Amino acid sequence: MTTRDDDTHALLGAFVLGGLSDEDVTEFRNHLRSCLQCRQELDQVAELPRTLELGRPSEPGWLAPI
């Protein structure tokens, strides 16, 4: 991987969590076409946002007033 690839690889987490600009999303998707390592890592973390949602309380609960 080149330095540019390393920079793009670092965008994986933000991509999965929806934290990239439209331009960065396009750049990352283009990178995925040629980077097997990133595609494999993306497959491993693709469910992360859904998993994080499952851990979020649906109601404020008894700690809300604190």
Short mmCIF file of N, CA and C in Angstrom, two decimals:
data_model
loop_
_atom_site.label_atom_id
_atom_site.label_comp_id
_atom_site.label_asym_id
_atom_site.label_seq_id
_atom_site.Cartn_x
_atom_site.Cartn_y
_atom_site.Cartn_z
N MET A 1 0.84 -1.18 0.00
CA MET A 1 0.00 0.00 0.00
C MET A 1 0.88 1.24 0.00
N THR A 2 0.45 2.24 -0.71
CA THR A 2 1.16 3.51 -0.73
C THR A 2 0.68 4.39 0.42
N THR A 3 1.36 5.51 0.62
CA THR A 3 0.93 6.45 1.66
C THR A 3 -0.49 6.91 1.40
N ARG A 4 -0.81 7.18 0.14
CA ARG A 4 -2.18 7.59 -0.20
C ARG A 4 -3.17 6.48 0.15
N ASP A 5 -2.80 5.23 -0.13
CA ASP A 5 -3.67 4.11 0.24
C ASP A 5 -3.83 4.04 1.75
N ASP A 6 -2.75 4.28 2.48
CA ASP A 6 -2.83 4.28 3.94
C ASP A 6 -3.80 5.34 4.43
N ASP A 7 -3.75 6.52 3.82
CA ASP A 7 -4.67 7.61 4.18
C ASP A 7 -6.11 7.20 3.90
N THR A 8 -6.33 6.59 2.74
CA THR A 8 -7.67 6.16 2.38
C THR A 8 -8.12 5.03 3.29
N HIS A 9 -7.23 4.12 3.61
CA HIS A 9 -7.54 3.01 4.51
C HIS A 9 -8.01 3.53 5.87
N ALA A 10 -7.45 4.63 6.30
CA ALA A 10 -7.81 5.22 7.60
C ALA A 10 -9.25 5.73 7.61
N LEU A 11 -9.87 5.86 6.45
CA LEU A 11 -11.24 6.36 6.35
C LEU A 11 -12.28 5.26 6.60
N LEU A 12 -11.85 4.03 6.75
CA LEU A 12 -12.78 2.90 6.86
C LEU A 12 -13.81 3.09 7.97
N GLY A 13 -13.38 3.43 9.16
CA GLY A 13 -14.32 3.60 10.27
C GLY A 13 -15.33 4.69 10.02
N ALA A 14 -14.87 5.82 9.52
CA ALA A 14 -15.78 6.94 9.23
C ALA A 14 -16.74 6.56 8.12
N PHE A 15 -16.27 5.79 7.14
CA PHE A 15 -17.14 5.34 6.05
C PHE A 15 -18.27 4.48 6.60
N VAL A 16 -17.93 3.53 7.43
CA VAL A 16 -18.93 2.61 7.99
C VAL A 16 -19.94 3.35 8.85
N LEU A 17 -19.48 4.36 9.58
CA LEU A 17 -20.36 5.09 10.48
C LEU A 17 -21.06 6.27 9.82
N GLY A 18 -20.83 6.47 8.51
CA GLY A 18 -21.50 7.54 7.78
C GLY A 18 -20.94 8.91 8.07
N GLY A 19 -19.67 8.99 8.42
CA GLY A 19 -19.07 10.27 8.79
C GLY A 19 -18.20 10.91 7.74
N LEU A 20 -18.32 10.49 6.48
CA LEU A 20 -17.50 11.06 5.42
C LEU A 20 -18.30 12.02 4.56
N SER A 21 -17.60 12.97 3.98
CA SER A 21 -18.23 13.86 3.00
C SER A 21 -18.53 13.06 1.74
N ASP A 22 -19.38 13.59 0.88
CA ASP A 22 -19.70 12.91 -0.37
C ASP A 22 -18.44 12.65 -1.19
N GLU A 23 -17.54 13.61 -1.20
CA GLU A 23 -16.29 13.47 -1.95
C GLU A 23 -15.44 12.33 -1.39
N ASP A 24 -15.34 12.26 -0.07
CA ASP A 24 -14.56 11.19 0.55
C ASP A 24 -15.21 9.82 0.36
N VAL A 25 -16.53 9.77 0.36
CA VAL A 25 -17.24 8.51 0.10
C VAL A 25 -16.88 8.01 -1.30
N THR A 26 -16.93 8.91 -2.27
CA THR A 26 -16.59 8.54 -3.64
C THR A 26 -15.15 8.05 -3.72
N GLU A 27 -14.23 8.76 -3.09
CA GLU A 27 -12.82 8.37 -3.09
C GLU A 27 -12.64 7.00 -2.43
N PHE A 28 -13.32 6.78 -1.32
CA PHE A 28 -13.18 5.51 -0.62
C PHE A 28 -13.76 4.37 -1.44
N ARG A 29 -14.90 4.58 -2.05
CA ARG A 29 -15.50 3.52 -2.89
C ARG A 29 -14.60 3.18 -4.06
N ASN A 30 -13.98 4.19 -4.65
CA ASN A 30 -13.03 3.94 -5.74
C ASN A 30 -11.84 3.12 -5.22
N HIS A 31 -11.38 3.44 -4.03
CA HIS A 31 -10.27 2.72 -3.42
C HIS A 31 -10.64 1.25 -3.18
N LEU A 32 -11.87 1.01 -2.76
CA LEU A 32 -12.31 -0.36 -2.48
C LEU A 32 -12.19 -1.27 -3.70
N ARG A 33 -12.35 -0.70 -4.88
CA ARG A 33 -12.28 -1.50 -6.11
C ARG A 33 -10.92 -2.18 -6.26
N SER A 34 -9.88 -1.54 -5.77
CA SER A 34 -8.53 -2.07 -5.98
C SER A 34 -7.85 -2.56 -4.70
N CYS A 35 -8.52 -2.50 -3.57
CA CYS A 35 -7.87 -2.87 -2.31
C CYS A 35 -8.61 -4.01 -1.62
N LEU A 36 -8.10 -5.20 -1.80
CA LEU A 36 -8.70 -6.38 -1.20
C LEU A 36 -8.71 -6.28 0.32
N GLN A 37 -7.64 -5.76 0.90
CA GLN A 37 -7.55 -5.65 2.36
C GLN A 37 -8.69 -4.79 2.91
N CYS A 38 -8.96 -3.66 2.29
CA CYS A 38 -10.04 -2.79 2.77
C CYS A 38 -11.40 -3.44 2.57
N ARG A 39 -11.58 -4.15 1.46
CA ARG A 39 -12.86 -4.84 1.24
C ARG A 39 -13.09 -5.89 2.32
N GLN A 40 -12.03 -6.62 2.67
CA GLN A 40 -12.16 -7.64 3.71
C GLN A 40 -12.46 -7.01 5.07
N GLU A 41 -11.77 -5.92 5.38
CA GLU A 41 -12.03 -5.24 6.65
C GLU A 41 -13.42 -4.64 6.68
N LEU A 42 -13.87 -4.11 5.55
CA LEU A 42 -15.22 -3.56 5.47
C LEU A 42 -16.25 -4.65 5.75
N ASP A 43 -16.04 -5.83 5.18
CA ASP A 43 -16.94 -6.95 5.45
C ASP A 43 -17.00 -7.27 6.94
N GLN A 44 -15.88 -7.14 7.63
CA GLN A 44 -15.81 -7.47 9.05
C GLN A 44 -16.52 -6.44 9.93
N VAL A 45 -16.54 -5.18 9.52
CA VAL A 45 -17.11 -4.13 10.37
C VAL A 45 -18.41 -3.53 9.83
N ALA A 46 -18.92 -4.08 8.76
CA ALA A 46 -20.10 -3.50 8.11
C ALA A 46 -21.32 -3.45 9.04
N GLU A 47 -21.42 -4.38 9.96
CA GLU A 47 -22.57 -4.43 10.87
C GLU A 47 -22.38 -3.57 12.12
N LEU A 48 -21.25 -2.91 12.24
CA LEU A 48 -20.95 -2.12 13.43
C LEU A 48 -22.02 -1.08 13.75
N PRO A 49 -22.48 -0.27 12.79
CA PRO A 49 -23.51 0.72 13.13
C PRO A 49 -24.77 0.08 13.70
N ARG A 50 -25.18 -1.03 13.13
CA ARG A 50 -26.37 -1.72 13.63
C ARG A 50 -26.13 -2.24 15.05
N THR A 51 -24.96 -2.79 15.28
CA THR A 51 -24.60 -3.30 16.60
C THR A 51 -24.59 -2.18 17.63
N LEU A 52 -24.05 -1.04 17.26
CA LEU A 52 -24.03 0.10 18.17
C LEU A 52 -25.44 0.58 18.50
N GLU A 53 -26.33 0.55 17.52
CA GLU A 53 -27.72 0.94 17.76
C GLU A 53 -28.38 0.01 18.78
N LEU A 54 -28.06 -1.26 18.72
CA LEU A 54 -28.65 -2.22 19.65
C LEU A 54 -28.26 -1.93 21.09
N GLY A 55 -27.11 -1.33 21.29
CA GLY A 55 -26.64 -1.02 22.63
C GLY A 55 -27.16 0.29 23.18
N ARG A 56 -27.82 1.08 22.35
CA ARG A 56 -28.34 2.38 22.78
C ARG A 56 -29.67 2.19 23.50
N PRO A 57 -29.82 2.79 24.68
CA PRO A 57 -31.10 2.67 25.39
C PRO A 57 -32.22 3.33 24.60
N SER A 58 -33.38 2.70 24.59
CA SER A 58 -34.51 3.25 23.84
C SER A 58 -35.20 4.37 24.62
N GLU A 59 -35.08 4.35 25.94
CA GLU A 59 -35.68 5.39 26.77
C GLU A 59 -34.60 5.91 27.72
N PRO A 60 -34.73 7.16 28.15
CA PRO A 60 -33.71 7.72 29.04
C PRO A 60 -33.53 6.93 30.33
N GLY A 61 -34.58 6.33 30.83
CA GLY A 61 -34.48 5.53 32.03
C GLY A 61 -34.29 6.36 33.29
N TRP A 62 -33.93 5.70 34.36
CA TRP A 62 -33.85 6.37 35.66
C TRP A 62 -32.66 7.30 35.77
N LEU A 63 -31.66 7.20 34.90
CA LEU A 63 -30.50 8.09 34.97
C LEU A 63 -30.76 9.45 34.32
N ALA A 64 -31.85 9.60 33.61
CA ALA A 64 -32.12 10.84 32.88
C ALA A 64 -32.08 12.08 33.77
N PRO A 65 -32.66 12.08 34.97
CA PRO A 65 -32.63 13.29 35.79
C PRO A 65 -31.24 13.64 36.34
N ILE A 66 -30.32 12.72 36.29
CA ILE A 66 -29.00 12.95 36.90
C ILE A 66 -28.14 13.82 36.02
#
